[in-house]
Amino acid sequence: MGKTGGNGNVEMLKAYNRYLRLQRGYSENTLDAYRRDLKKLSDYLDAEGIALTDVTLDHLRAFAASLHDIGIGAKSQCRILSGVRSFCNFMVKDGWMDKDPSELLESPQTGKHLPEVLSTEEVDMLEDAIDLTKWAGHRNRAMIEMLFSCGLRVSELVRLPLSNLYLDERFIRVLGKGSKERLVPISDRAVKELNLWFETRNEMNIQPGEEDYVFLNRRGAHLTRTMVLIFIKNYARDAGITKTISPHTLRHSFATALLEGGADLRAIQAMLGHESIGTTEIYTHVSTRTLRNEILRHHPRNKKER
C-alpha cells in the first residue's frame, strides 16, 4: 500500500491539482472539469466507505456502472473515466498507490461522431447577418472570420492578445491547451475585418489590465466564451442556417475546408494544435461524408431518369 495519513485524501488531491496545473499545464477551465469528475468518484467511494488509496478495479467498474444508472451519457462517461485513469496513474507515480487499478478499466462505446460543418457560403451568410451599424458589428464579424480563417478554439480567441498578432507577416501566435504555442497563418480577409474592428476599439475606454486583449466588450473588458456562443447562435438563426452550430463549428469548418482543398493532415494537426494525429483524423471522415454526398448528387448513375 502507498503512503497514507490522517489528511491523506486532502493532501493527495492537492498534490494532484498541483500536478495538473504545473506539470500538465492545464487551464483553469480544464482543471475545473477534472475536479468535478474526480468529485463524482470521491463521493461514490465515500458513500461506500472506501478510501481513495484502497480503490480496486472492481470498485471502479461499479462506479462506472453507477454513472450509467443515473443517466449520464456514454460520451460523458468516457470523459469522467478518462479523468479517473489520469488520477490513478498520478497516484502510482507519486507513491500513493503501488498498482494502478484503472489499467483494465473499459469505457463505453460511443460510436464515431462526425462534427457539424459549415460551407464557405454558409460562413458568408453568417457574417452577412451581422448589422454593421451596431457597436459590436465589426467586432463580431472579425471574431467569426478569425474562428473560420485560423481554426481557433473559442477560449483561444477570447484570450488572444494584441502582442501575438503579426499582421504584416500574416500570422498569429496562439497559446493553446497545456500552454503550448503554435503559429497560425491569418488570411487577408481576417486582417481586413480586424482592422475595421480596431477603428472602433481605438475609441474605447479600456479597463486597466485589459489593454492587450484583442476583443473587448462594451465596458472595455475581455469577452467570455458564453458571449461568443450566444451571438453566433443568434446570427445563425437570423441567417436561416438550420444546423446546430457553435464557435467550435467554425473550427471544424476550417479543418474540413483545408482537407478538401488538399492540405496535408499533419499540417492541419499543427494548425489546430492537436497533440495526437488521431484527433485530427476525424476530419477525414467528414471529408469522406461530403465526397459521398457529392457523388450521390452528381454522378450520372445516381441521377433519376427524367
PDB file of C-alpha atoms in Angstrom:
ATOM      1  CA  MET A   1       0.000   0.000   0.000  1.00  0.00           C
ATOM      2  CA  GLY A   2       1.208   3.502  -0.758  1.00  0.00           C
ATOM      3  CA  LYS A   3       1.613   6.384   1.646  1.00  0.00           C
ATOM      4  CA  THR A   4      -1.414   7.460   3.671  1.00  0.00           C
ATOM      5  CA  GLY A   5      -2.153   9.700   6.608  1.00  0.00           C
ATOM      6  CA  GLY A   6      -4.857  11.437   8.605  1.00  0.00           C
ATOM      7  CA  ASN A   7      -5.334  14.078   5.931  1.00  0.00           C
ATOM      8  CA  GLY A   8      -4.311  11.702   3.145  1.00  0.00           C
ATOM      9  CA  ASN A   9      -7.187  12.421   0.792  1.00  0.00           C
ATOM     10  CA  VAL A  10      -6.850  16.186   1.124  1.00  0.00           C
ATOM     11  CA  GLU A  11      -3.085  16.116   0.579  1.00  0.00           C
ATOM     12  CA  MET A  12      -3.447  13.677  -2.310  1.00  0.00           C
ATOM     13  CA  LEU A  13      -5.998  15.857  -4.086  1.00  0.00           C
ATOM     14  CA  LYS A  14      -3.885  18.973  -3.538  1.00  0.00           C
ATOM     15  CA  ALA A  15      -0.852  17.187  -4.974  1.00  0.00           C
ATOM     16  CA  TYR A  16      -2.877  16.034  -7.990  1.00  0.00           C
ATOM     17  CA  ASN A  17      -4.157  19.556  -8.577  1.00  0.00           C
ATOM     18  CA  ARG A  18      -0.572  20.891  -8.500  1.00  0.00           C
ATOM     19  CA  TYR A  19       0.464  18.169 -10.964  1.00  0.00           C
ATOM     20  CA  LEU A  20      -2.292  19.090 -13.430  1.00  0.00           C
ATOM     21  CA  ARG A  21      -1.569  22.807 -13.177  1.00  0.00           C
ATOM     22  CA  LEU A  22       2.227  22.823 -13.150  1.00  0.00           C
ATOM     23  CA  GLN A  23       3.331  19.673 -14.981  1.00  0.00           C
ATOM     24  CA  ARG A  24       0.450  19.246 -17.413  1.00  0.00           C
ATOM     25  CA  GLY A  25      -0.119  22.992 -17.837  1.00  0.00           C
ATOM     26  CA  TYR A  26      -3.909  22.705 -17.878  1.00  0.00           C
ATOM     27  CA  SER A  27      -6.080  25.820 -17.987  1.00  0.00           C
ATOM     28  CA  GLU A  28      -8.438  26.729 -15.155  1.00  0.00           C
ATOM     29  CA  ASN A  29     -11.428  25.509 -17.199  1.00  0.00           C
ATOM     30  CA  THR A  30      -9.806  22.107 -17.697  1.00  0.00           C
ATOM     31  CA  LEU A  31      -8.820  21.927 -14.027  1.00  0.00           C
ATOM     32  CA  ASP A  32     -12.423  22.622 -13.010  1.00  0.00           C
ATOM     33  CA  ALA A  33     -13.629  19.783 -15.256  1.00  0.00           C
ATOM     34  CA  TYR A  34     -11.105  17.354 -13.715  1.00  0.00           C
ATOM     35  CA  ARG A  35     -12.128  18.416 -10.196  1.00  0.00           C
ATOM     36  CA  ARG A  36     -15.830  17.924 -10.910  1.00  0.00           C
ATOM     37  CA  ASP A  37     -15.291  14.479 -12.410  1.00  0.00           C
ATOM     38  CA  LEU A  38     -12.975  13.357  -9.624  1.00  0.00           C
ATOM     39  CA  LYS A  39     -15.515  14.539  -7.032  1.00  0.00           C
ATOM     40  CA  LYS A  40     -18.031  12.121  -8.545  1.00  0.00           C
ATOM     41  CA  LEU A  41     -15.629   9.267  -7.833  1.00  0.00           C
ATOM     42  CA  SER A  42     -14.756  10.584  -4.375  1.00  0.00           C
ATOM     43  CA  ASP A  43     -18.443  10.971  -3.415  1.00  0.00           C
ATOM     44  CA  TYR A  44     -19.208   7.456  -4.657  1.00  0.00           C
ATOM     45  CA  LEU A  45     -16.333   5.918  -2.676  1.00  0.00           C
ATOM     46  CA  ASP A  46     -17.237   7.896   0.457  1.00  0.00           C
ATOM     47  CA  ALA A  47     -20.787   6.532   0.278  1.00  0.00           C
ATOM     48  CA  GLU A  48     -19.355   3.011   0.006  1.00  0.00           C
ATOM     49  CA  GLY A  49     -16.873   3.581   2.838  1.00  0.00           C
ATOM     50  CA  ILE A  50     -13.833   3.083   0.549  1.00  0.00           C
ATOM     51  CA  ALA A  51     -10.653   5.175   0.794  1.00  0.00           C
ATOM     52  CA  LEU A  52      -9.174   6.526  -2.427  1.00  0.00           C
ATOM     53  CA  THR A  53      -5.946   4.621  -1.773  1.00  0.00           C
ATOM     54  CA  ASP A  54      -7.870   1.350  -1.364  1.00  0.00           C
ATOM     55  CA  VAL A  55      -9.791   1.550  -4.633  1.00  0.00           C
ATOM     56  CA  THR A  56      -9.701  -1.554  -6.855  1.00  0.00           C
ATOM     57  CA  LEU A  57     -10.689  -2.354 -10.435  1.00  0.00           C
ATOM     58  CA  ASP A  58     -13.976  -3.837  -9.173  1.00  0.00           C
ATOM     59  CA  HIS A  59     -14.733  -0.593  -7.325  1.00  0.00           C
ATOM     60  CA  LEU A  60     -14.051   1.420 -10.470  1.00  0.00           C
ATOM     61  CA  ARG A  61     -16.240  -0.863 -12.590  1.00  0.00           C
ATOM     62  CA  ALA A  62     -19.064  -0.459 -10.071  1.00  0.00           C
ATOM     63  CA  PHE A  63     -18.545   3.327 -10.181  1.00  0.00           C
ATOM     64  CA  ALA A  64     -18.720   3.255 -13.997  1.00  0.00           C
ATOM     65  CA  ALA A  65     -21.956   1.259 -13.815  1.00  0.00           C
ATOM     66  CA  SER A  66     -23.388   3.825 -11.390  1.00  0.00           C
ATOM     67  CA  LEU A  67     -22.756   6.599 -13.931  1.00  0.00           C
ATOM     68  CA  HIS A  68     -24.878   4.716 -16.454  1.00  0.00           C
ATOM     69  CA  ASP A  69     -27.579   4.066 -13.837  1.00  0.00           C
ATOM     70  CA  ILE A  70     -28.048   7.768 -13.081  1.00  0.00           C
ATOM     71  CA  GLY A  71     -28.428   8.592 -16.769  1.00  0.00           C
ATOM     72  CA  ILE A  72     -25.021  10.023 -17.671  1.00  0.00           C
ATOM     73  CA  GLY A  73     -24.438   9.605 -21.416  1.00  0.00           C
ATOM     74  CA  ALA A  74     -21.713   7.439 -22.933  1.00  0.00           C
ATOM     75  CA  LYS A  75     -19.610  10.395 -24.075  1.00  0.00           C
ATOM     76  CA  SER A  76     -19.675  11.992 -20.615  1.00  0.00           C
ATOM     77  CA  GLN A  77     -18.903   8.611 -19.031  1.00  0.00           C
ATOM     78  CA  CYS A  78     -15.817   8.329 -21.241  1.00  0.00           C
ATOM     79  CA  ARG A  79     -14.625  11.776 -20.163  1.00  0.00           C
ATOM     80  CA  ILE A  80     -15.157  11.015 -16.458  1.00  0.00           C
ATOM     81  CA  LEU A  81     -13.374   7.650 -16.677  1.00  0.00           C
ATOM     82  CA  SER A  82     -10.510   9.276 -18.576  1.00  0.00           C
ATOM     83  CA  GLY A  83     -10.074  11.632 -15.611  1.00  0.00           C
ATOM     84  CA  VAL A  84     -10.195   8.662 -13.226  1.00  0.00           C
ATOM     85  CA  ARG A  85      -7.409   6.947 -15.175  1.00  0.00           C
ATOM     86  CA  SER A  86      -5.329  10.118 -15.062  1.00  0.00           C
ATOM     87  CA  PHE A  87      -5.800  10.332 -11.290  1.00  0.00           C
ATOM     88  CA  CYS A  88      -4.949   6.669 -10.684  1.00  0.00           C
ATOM     89  CA  ASN A  89      -1.862   6.972 -12.875  1.00  0.00           C
ATOM     90  CA  PHE A  90      -0.751  10.013 -10.850  1.00  0.00           C
ATOM     91  CA  MET A  91      -1.305   8.188  -7.519  1.00  0.00           C
ATOM     92  CA  VAL A  92       1.061   5.415  -8.618  1.00  0.00           C
ATOM     93  CA  LYS A  93       3.690   7.846  -9.950  1.00  0.00           C
ATOM     94  CA  ASP A  94       3.557   9.924  -6.761  1.00  0.00           C
ATOM     95  CA  GLY A  95       3.738   6.924  -4.451  1.00  0.00           C
ATOM     96  CA  TRP A  96       0.223   6.969  -3.019  1.00  0.00           C
ATOM     97  CA  MET A  97      -0.541   3.530  -4.502  1.00  0.00           C
ATOM     98  CA  ASP A  98       1.571   0.569  -5.579  1.00  0.00           C
ATOM     99  CA  LYS A  99      -0.540  -0.540  -8.533  1.00  0.00           C
ATOM    100  CA  ASP A 100      -2.836   1.313 -10.967  1.00  0.00           C
ATOM    101  CA  PRO A 101      -6.366  -0.162 -10.563  1.00  0.00           C
ATOM    102  CA  SER A 102      -7.627   1.567 -13.704  1.00  0.00           C
ATOM    103  CA  GLU A 103      -5.336  -0.209 -16.190  1.00  0.00           C
ATOM    104  CA  LEU A 104      -8.078  -2.631 -17.299  1.00  0.00           C
ATOM    105  CA  LEU A 105     -10.978  -0.207 -16.846  1.00  0.00           C
ATOM    106  CA  GLU A 106     -13.015  -0.050 -20.064  1.00  0.00           C
ATOM    107  CA  SER A 107     -15.024   2.892 -21.364  1.00  0.00           C
ATOM    108  CA  PRO A 108     -18.439   2.562 -23.052  1.00  0.00           C
ATOM    109  CA  GLN A 109     -18.610   2.591 -26.842  1.00  0.00           C
ATOM    110  CA  THR A 110     -19.710   5.980 -28.134  1.00  0.00           C
ATOM    111  CA  GLY A 111     -19.560   5.418 -31.890  1.00  0.00           C
ATOM    112  CA  LYS A 112     -17.952   7.815 -34.348  1.00  0.00           C
ATOM    113  CA  HIS A 113     -19.456  11.288 -34.081  1.00  0.00           C
ATOM    114  CA  LEU A 114     -18.957  13.489 -37.098  1.00  0.00           C
ATOM    115  CA  PRO A 115     -18.947  17.192 -36.247  1.00  0.00           C
ATOM    116  CA  GLU A 116     -21.266  19.641 -37.982  1.00  0.00           C
ATOM    117  CA  VAL A 117     -19.509  21.853 -40.527  1.00  0.00           C
ATOM    118  CA  LEU A 118     -20.395  24.983 -42.494  1.00  0.00           C
ATOM    119  CA  SER A 119     -19.562  25.617 -46.129  1.00  0.00           C
ATOM    120  CA  THR A 120     -17.784  28.847 -47.077  1.00  0.00           C
ATOM    121  CA  GLU A 121     -21.118  30.111 -48.416  1.00  0.00           C
ATOM    122  CA  GLU A 122     -22.780  29.448 -45.053  1.00  0.00           C
ATOM    123  CA  VAL A 123     -19.985  31.279 -43.210  1.00  0.00           C
ATOM    124  CA  ASP A 124     -20.603  34.224 -45.562  1.00  0.00           C
ATOM    125  CA  MET A 125     -24.318  34.022 -44.725  1.00  0.00           C
ATOM    126  CA  LEU A 126     -23.427  34.100 -41.031  1.00  0.00           C
ATOM    127  CA  GLU A 127     -21.287  37.209 -41.474  1.00  0.00           C
ATOM    128  CA  ASP A 128     -23.856  38.896 -43.709  1.00  0.00           C
ATOM    129  CA  ALA A 129     -26.444  38.554 -40.933  1.00  0.00           C
ATOM    130  CA  ILE A 130     -24.409  40.982 -38.773  1.00  0.00           C
ATOM    131  CA  ASP A 131     -25.674  44.564 -38.544  1.00  0.00           C
ATOM    132  CA  LEU A 132     -22.508  46.596 -39.067  1.00  0.00           C
ATOM    133  CA  THR A 133     -24.223  49.811 -37.937  1.00  0.00           C
ATOM    134  CA  LYS A 134     -24.292  48.459 -34.376  1.00  0.00           C
ATOM    135  CA  TRP A 135     -21.359  48.957 -31.996  1.00  0.00           C
ATOM    136  CA  ALA A 136     -20.384  45.273 -31.871  1.00  0.00           C
ATOM    137  CA  GLY A 137     -20.887  44.624 -35.604  1.00  0.00           C
ATOM    138  CA  HIS A 138     -17.289  44.795 -36.806  1.00  0.00           C
ATOM    139  CA  ARG A 139     -16.015  43.077 -33.658  1.00  0.00           C
ATOM    140  CA  ASN A 140     -18.331  40.105 -34.126  1.00  0.00           C
ATOM    141  CA  ARG A 141     -17.586  39.844 -37.829  1.00  0.00           C
ATOM    142  CA  ALA A 142     -13.852  39.840 -37.091  1.00  0.00           C
ATOM    143  CA  MET A 143     -14.320  37.126 -34.468  1.00  0.00           C
ATOM    144  CA  ILE A 144     -16.276  34.859 -36.820  1.00  0.00           C
ATOM    145  CA  GLU A 145     -13.671  35.364 -39.528  1.00  0.00           C
ATOM    146  CA  MET A 146     -10.846  34.570 -37.088  1.00  0.00           C
ATOM    147  CA  LEU A 147     -12.560  31.354 -35.976  1.00  0.00           C
ATOM    148  CA  PHE A 148     -13.056  30.251 -39.583  1.00  0.00           C
ATOM    149  CA  SER A 149      -9.782  31.537 -41.103  1.00  0.00           C
ATOM    150  CA  CYS A 150      -7.457  30.468 -38.269  1.00  0.00           C
ATOM    151  CA  GLY A 151      -9.289  27.478 -36.747  1.00  0.00           C
ATOM    152  CA  LEU A 152      -9.076  28.860 -33.217  1.00  0.00           C
ATOM    153  CA  ARG A 153     -10.762  27.395 -30.168  1.00  0.00           C
ATOM    154  CA  VAL A 154     -13.162  29.938 -28.666  1.00  0.00           C
ATOM    155  CA  SER A 155     -11.037  30.000 -25.476  1.00  0.00           C
ATOM    156  CA  GLU A 156      -8.000  30.905 -27.609  1.00  0.00           C
ATOM    157  CA  LEU A 157      -9.974  33.634 -29.373  1.00  0.00           C
ATOM    158  CA  VAL A 158     -11.209  35.421 -26.249  1.00  0.00           C
ATOM    159  CA  ARG A 159      -7.711  35.275 -24.690  1.00  0.00           C
ATOM    160  CA  LEU A 160      -5.879  36.409 -27.842  1.00  0.00           C
ATOM    161  CA  PRO A 161      -3.530  39.335 -27.064  1.00  0.00           C
ATOM    162  CA  LEU A 162      -2.633  42.170 -29.434  1.00  0.00           C
ATOM    163  CA  SER A 163       1.032  41.356 -28.811  1.00  0.00           C
ATOM    164  CA  ASN A 164       0.544  37.967 -30.534  1.00  0.00           C
ATOM    165  CA  LEU A 165      -0.663  39.491 -33.800  1.00  0.00           C
ATOM    166  CA  TYR A 166       1.869  39.787 -36.619  1.00  0.00           C
ATOM    167  CA  LEU A 167      -0.473  41.114 -39.273  1.00  0.00           C
ATOM    168  CA  ASP A 168       2.202  42.435 -41.638  1.00  0.00           C
ATOM    169  CA  GLU A 169       3.761  38.958 -41.693  1.00  0.00           C
ATOM    170  CA  ARG A 170       0.270  37.377 -41.931  1.00  0.00           C
ATOM    171  CA  PHE A 171       0.442  35.067 -38.908  1.00  0.00           C
ATOM    172  CA  ILE A 172      -0.632  34.989 -35.265  1.00  0.00           C
ATOM    173  CA  ARG A 173       0.842  33.257 -32.219  1.00  0.00           C
ATOM    174  CA  VAL A 174      -1.721  31.183 -30.347  1.00  0.00           C
ATOM    175  CA  LEU A 175      -1.475  29.873 -26.782  1.00  0.00           C
ATOM    176  CA  GLY A 176      -3.375  26.579 -26.815  1.00  0.00           C
ATOM    177  CA  LYS A 177      -4.081  23.716 -24.443  1.00  0.00           C
ATOM    178  CA  GLY A 178      -1.309  22.908 -21.984  1.00  0.00           C
ATOM    179  CA  SER A 179       0.175  26.386 -22.599  1.00  0.00           C
ATOM    180  CA  LYS A 180       1.551  25.141 -25.920  1.00  0.00           C
ATOM    181  CA  GLU A 181       2.242  27.821 -28.507  1.00  0.00           C
ATOM    182  CA  ARG A 182       1.673  27.483 -32.241  1.00  0.00           C
ATOM    183  CA  LEU A 183       1.937  29.808 -35.213  1.00  0.00           C
ATOM    184  CA  VAL A 184      -1.123  30.052 -37.463  1.00  0.00           C
ATOM    185  CA  PRO A 185      -1.364  31.906 -40.794  1.00  0.00           C
ATOM    186  CA  ILE A 186      -4.051  34.597 -40.987  1.00  0.00           C
ATOM    187  CA  SER A 187      -5.941  35.425 -44.177  1.00  0.00           C
ATOM    188  CA  ASP A 188      -6.167  38.834 -45.846  1.00  0.00           C
ATOM    189  CA  ARG A 189      -9.932  38.747 -45.178  1.00  0.00           C
ATOM    190  CA  ALA A 190      -9.386  38.262 -41.446  1.00  0.00           C
ATOM    191  CA  VAL A 191      -6.792  41.071 -41.355  1.00  0.00           C
ATOM    192  CA  LYS A 192      -9.255  43.393 -43.076  1.00  0.00           C
ATOM    193  CA  GLU A 193     -12.006  42.570 -40.568  1.00  0.00           C
ATOM    194  CA  LEU A 194      -9.605  43.056 -37.640  1.00  0.00           C
ATOM    195  CA  ASN A 195      -8.551  46.471 -38.876  1.00  0.00           C
ATOM    196  CA  LEU A 196     -12.193  47.548 -39.168  1.00  0.00           C
ATOM    197  CA  TRP A 197     -12.765  46.434 -35.561  1.00  0.00           C
ATOM    198  CA  PHE A 198      -9.644  48.279 -34.414  1.00  0.00           C
ATOM    199  CA  GLU A 199     -11.187  51.561 -35.629  1.00  0.00           C
ATOM    200  CA  THR A 200     -13.910  51.069 -33.012  1.00  0.00           C
ATOM    201  CA  ARG A 201     -11.573  49.601 -30.396  1.00  0.00           C
ATOM    202  CA  ASN A 202      -9.213  52.589 -30.578  1.00  0.00           C
ATOM    203  CA  GLU A 203     -12.024  54.875 -29.406  1.00  0.00           C
ATOM    204  CA  MET A 204     -12.868  52.783 -26.324  1.00  0.00           C
ATOM    205  CA  ASN A 205     -12.192  53.347 -22.648  1.00  0.00           C
ATOM    206  CA  ILE A 206     -10.378  50.113 -21.817  1.00  0.00           C
ATOM    207  CA  GLN A 207     -10.232  48.824 -18.256  1.00  0.00           C
ATOM    208  CA  PRO A 208      -6.818  48.562 -16.564  1.00  0.00           C
ATOM    209  CA  GLY A 209      -5.240  45.168 -17.215  1.00  0.00           C
ATOM    210  CA  GLU A 210      -7.407  44.541 -20.291  1.00  0.00           C
ATOM    211  CA  GLU A 211      -5.396  46.621 -22.762  1.00  0.00           C
ATOM    212  CA  ASP A 212      -3.731  43.704 -24.544  1.00  0.00           C
ATOM    213  CA  TYR A 213      -6.891  41.693 -25.309  1.00  0.00           C
ATOM    214  CA  VAL A 214      -7.876  41.881 -28.977  1.00  0.00           C
ATOM    215  CA  PHE A 215     -11.617  41.505 -28.379  1.00  0.00           C
ATOM    216  CA  LEU A 216     -13.433  43.516 -25.726  1.00  0.00           C
ATOM    217  CA  ASN A 217     -16.992  44.078 -24.566  1.00  0.00           C
ATOM    218  CA  ARG A 218     -18.657  47.468 -24.420  1.00  0.00           C
ATOM    219  CA  ARG A 219     -17.286  48.028 -20.905  1.00  0.00           C
ATOM    220  CA  GLY A 220     -13.695  47.590 -22.088  1.00  0.00           C
ATOM    221  CA  ALA A 221     -13.111  44.115 -20.640  1.00  0.00           C
ATOM    222  CA  HIS A 222     -12.344  40.851 -22.438  1.00  0.00           C
ATOM    223  CA  LEU A 223     -15.181  38.612 -23.591  1.00  0.00           C
ATOM    224  CA  THR A 224     -16.307  35.252 -22.226  1.00  0.00           C
ATOM    225  CA  ARG A 225     -16.835  32.073 -24.244  1.00  0.00           C
ATOM    226  CA  THR A 226     -20.555  32.154 -23.458  1.00  0.00           C
ATOM    227  CA  MET A 227     -20.963  35.605 -25.009  1.00  0.00           C
ATOM    228  CA  VAL A 228     -19.412  34.367 -28.259  1.00  0.00           C
ATOM    229  CA  LEU A 229     -21.618  31.261 -28.273  1.00  0.00           C
ATOM    230  CA  ILE A 230     -24.774  33.362 -27.851  1.00  0.00           C
ATOM    231  CA  PHE A 231     -24.098  35.812 -30.657  1.00  0.00           C
ATOM    232  CA  ILE A 232     -23.069  33.087 -33.118  1.00  0.00           C
ATOM    233  CA  LYS A 233     -26.285  31.142 -32.433  1.00  0.00           C
ATOM    234  CA  ASN A 234     -28.314  34.340 -32.885  1.00  0.00           C
ATOM    235  CA  TYR A 235     -26.635  35.164 -36.205  1.00  0.00           C
ATOM    236  CA  ALA A 236     -27.164  31.589 -37.428  1.00  0.00           C
ATOM    237  CA  ARG A 237     -30.870  31.954 -36.672  1.00  0.00           C
ATOM    238  CA  ASP A 238     -31.018  35.324 -38.445  1.00  0.00           C
ATOM    239  CA  ALA A 239     -29.182  33.877 -41.469  1.00  0.00           C
ATOM    240  CA  GLY A 240     -31.634  30.990 -41.757  1.00  0.00           C
ATOM    241  CA  ILE A 241     -28.967  28.353 -41.022  1.00  0.00           C
ATOM    242  CA  THR A 242     -30.796  25.356 -39.553  1.00  0.00           C
ATOM    243  CA  LYS A 243     -27.682  23.413 -38.472  1.00  0.00           C
ATOM    244  CA  THR A 244     -26.924  23.313 -34.748  1.00  0.00           C
ATOM    245  CA  ILE A 245     -23.733  25.344 -34.577  1.00  0.00           C
ATOM    246  CA  SER A 246     -21.349  26.806 -32.022  1.00  0.00           C
ATOM    247  CA  PRO A 247     -17.968  28.588 -32.193  1.00  0.00           C
ATOM    248  CA  HIS A 248     -16.377  25.126 -32.454  1.00  0.00           C
ATOM    249  CA  THR A 249     -18.331  24.509 -35.670  1.00  0.00           C
ATOM    250  CA  LEU A 250     -16.219  27.192 -37.351  1.00  0.00           C
ATOM    251  CA  ARG A 251     -13.042  25.420 -36.198  1.00  0.00           C
ATOM    252  CA  HIS A 252     -14.371  22.165 -37.681  1.00  0.00           C
ATOM    253  CA  SER A 253     -15.235  24.034 -40.875  1.00  0.00           C
ATOM    254  CA  PHE A 254     -11.702  25.464 -41.071  1.00  0.00           C
ATOM    255  CA  ALA A 255     -10.136  21.988 -40.831  1.00  0.00           C
ATOM    256  CA  THR A 256     -12.573  20.397 -43.278  1.00  0.00           C
ATOM    257  CA  ALA A 257     -12.058  23.167 -45.848  1.00  0.00           C
ATOM    258  CA  LEU A 258      -8.271  22.674 -45.618  1.00  0.00           C
ATOM    259  CA  LEU A 259      -8.529  18.911 -46.051  1.00  0.00           C
ATOM    260  CA  GLU A 260     -10.882  19.166 -49.008  1.00  0.00           C
ATOM    261  CA  GLY A 261      -8.532  21.764 -50.514  1.00  0.00           C
ATOM    262  CA  GLY A 262      -5.697  19.224 -50.426  1.00  0.00           C
ATOM    263  CA  ALA A 263      -3.852  20.178 -47.222  1.00  0.00           C
ATOM    264  CA  ASP A 264      -1.721  17.527 -45.512  1.00  0.00           C
ATOM    265  CA  LEU A 265      -3.251  16.057 -42.359  1.00  0.00           C
ATOM    266  CA  ARG A 266      -0.058  16.754 -40.377  1.00  0.00           C
ATOM    267  CA  ALA A 267      -0.200  20.432 -41.376  1.00  0.00           C
ATOM    268  CA  ILE A 268      -3.831  20.606 -40.233  1.00  0.00           C
ATOM    269  CA  GLN A 269      -2.832  18.938 -36.952  1.00  0.00           C
ATOM    270  CA  ALA A 270      -0.170  21.615 -36.374  1.00  0.00           C
ATOM    271  CA  MET A 271      -2.539  24.485 -37.154  1.00  0.00           C
ATOM    272  CA  LEU A 272      -5.262  23.099 -34.880  1.00  0.00           C
ATOM    273  CA  GLY A 273      -2.807  22.411 -32.062  1.00  0.00           C
ATOM    274  CA  HIS A 274      -3.835  18.767 -31.701  1.00  0.00           C
ATOM    275  CA  GLU A 275      -1.434  16.719 -29.593  1.00  0.00           C
ATOM    276  CA  SER A 276      -2.426  13.500 -31.384  1.00  0.00           C
ATOM    277  CA  ILE A 277      -2.918  12.947 -35.118  1.00  0.00           C
ATOM    278  CA  GLY A 278      -5.808  10.657 -34.128  1.00  0.00           C
ATOM    279  CA  THR A 279      -7.812  13.707 -33.040  1.00  0.00           C
ATOM    280  CA  THR A 280      -7.263  15.328 -36.422  1.00  0.00           C
ATOM    281  CA  GLU A 281      -8.264  12.199 -38.330  1.00  0.00           C
ATOM    282  CA  ILE A 282     -11.951  12.856 -37.580  1.00  0.00           C
ATOM    283  CA  TYR A 283     -11.817  15.311 -40.485  1.00  0.00           C
ATOM    284  CA  THR A 284     -11.022  12.533 -42.937  1.00  0.00           C
ATOM    285  CA  HIS A 285     -14.414  11.073 -42.037  1.00  0.00           C
ATOM    286  CA  VAL A 286     -16.104  14.438 -42.509  1.00  0.00           C
ATOM    287  CA  SER A 287     -14.444  14.823 -45.902  1.00  0.00           C
ATOM    288  CA  THR A 288     -15.485  11.299 -46.909  1.00  0.00           C
ATOM    289  CA  ARG A 289     -19.072  12.060 -45.959  1.00  0.00           C
ATOM    290  CA  THR A 290     -19.010  15.232 -48.070  1.00  0.00           C
ATOM    291  CA  LEU A 291     -17.485  13.357 -51.003  1.00  0.00           C
ATOM    292  CA  ARG A 292     -20.153  10.659 -50.769  1.00  0.00           C
ATOM    293  CA  ASN A 293     -22.919  13.272 -50.851  1.00  0.00           C
ATOM    294  CA  GLU A 294     -21.374  14.899 -53.921  1.00  0.00           C
ATOM    295  CA  ILE A 295     -21.162  11.553 -55.724  1.00  0.00           C
ATOM    296  CA  LEU A 296     -24.787  10.735 -54.942  1.00  0.00           C
ATOM    297  CA  ARG A 297     -25.874  14.153 -56.166  1.00  0.00           C
ATOM    298  CA  HIS A 298     -23.796  14.496 -59.342  1.00  0.00           C
ATOM    299  CA  HIS A 299     -22.737  11.091 -60.654  1.00  0.00           C
ATOM    300  CA  PRO A 300     -24.761  10.144 -63.771  1.00  0.00           C
ATOM    301  CA  ARG A 301     -25.543   6.664 -62.414  1.00  0.00           C
ATOM    302  CA  ASN A 302     -27.221   8.239 -59.399  1.00  0.00           C
ATOM    303  CA  LYS A 303     -29.362  10.772 -61.248  1.00  0.00           C
ATOM    304  CA  LYS A 304     -33.015   9.890 -61.599  1.00  0.00           C
ATOM    305  CA  GLU A 305     -34.287   9.213 -65.085  1.00  0.00           C
ATOM    306  CA  ARG A 306     -36.275  12.138 -66.384  1.00  0.00           C
TER     307      ARG A 306
END
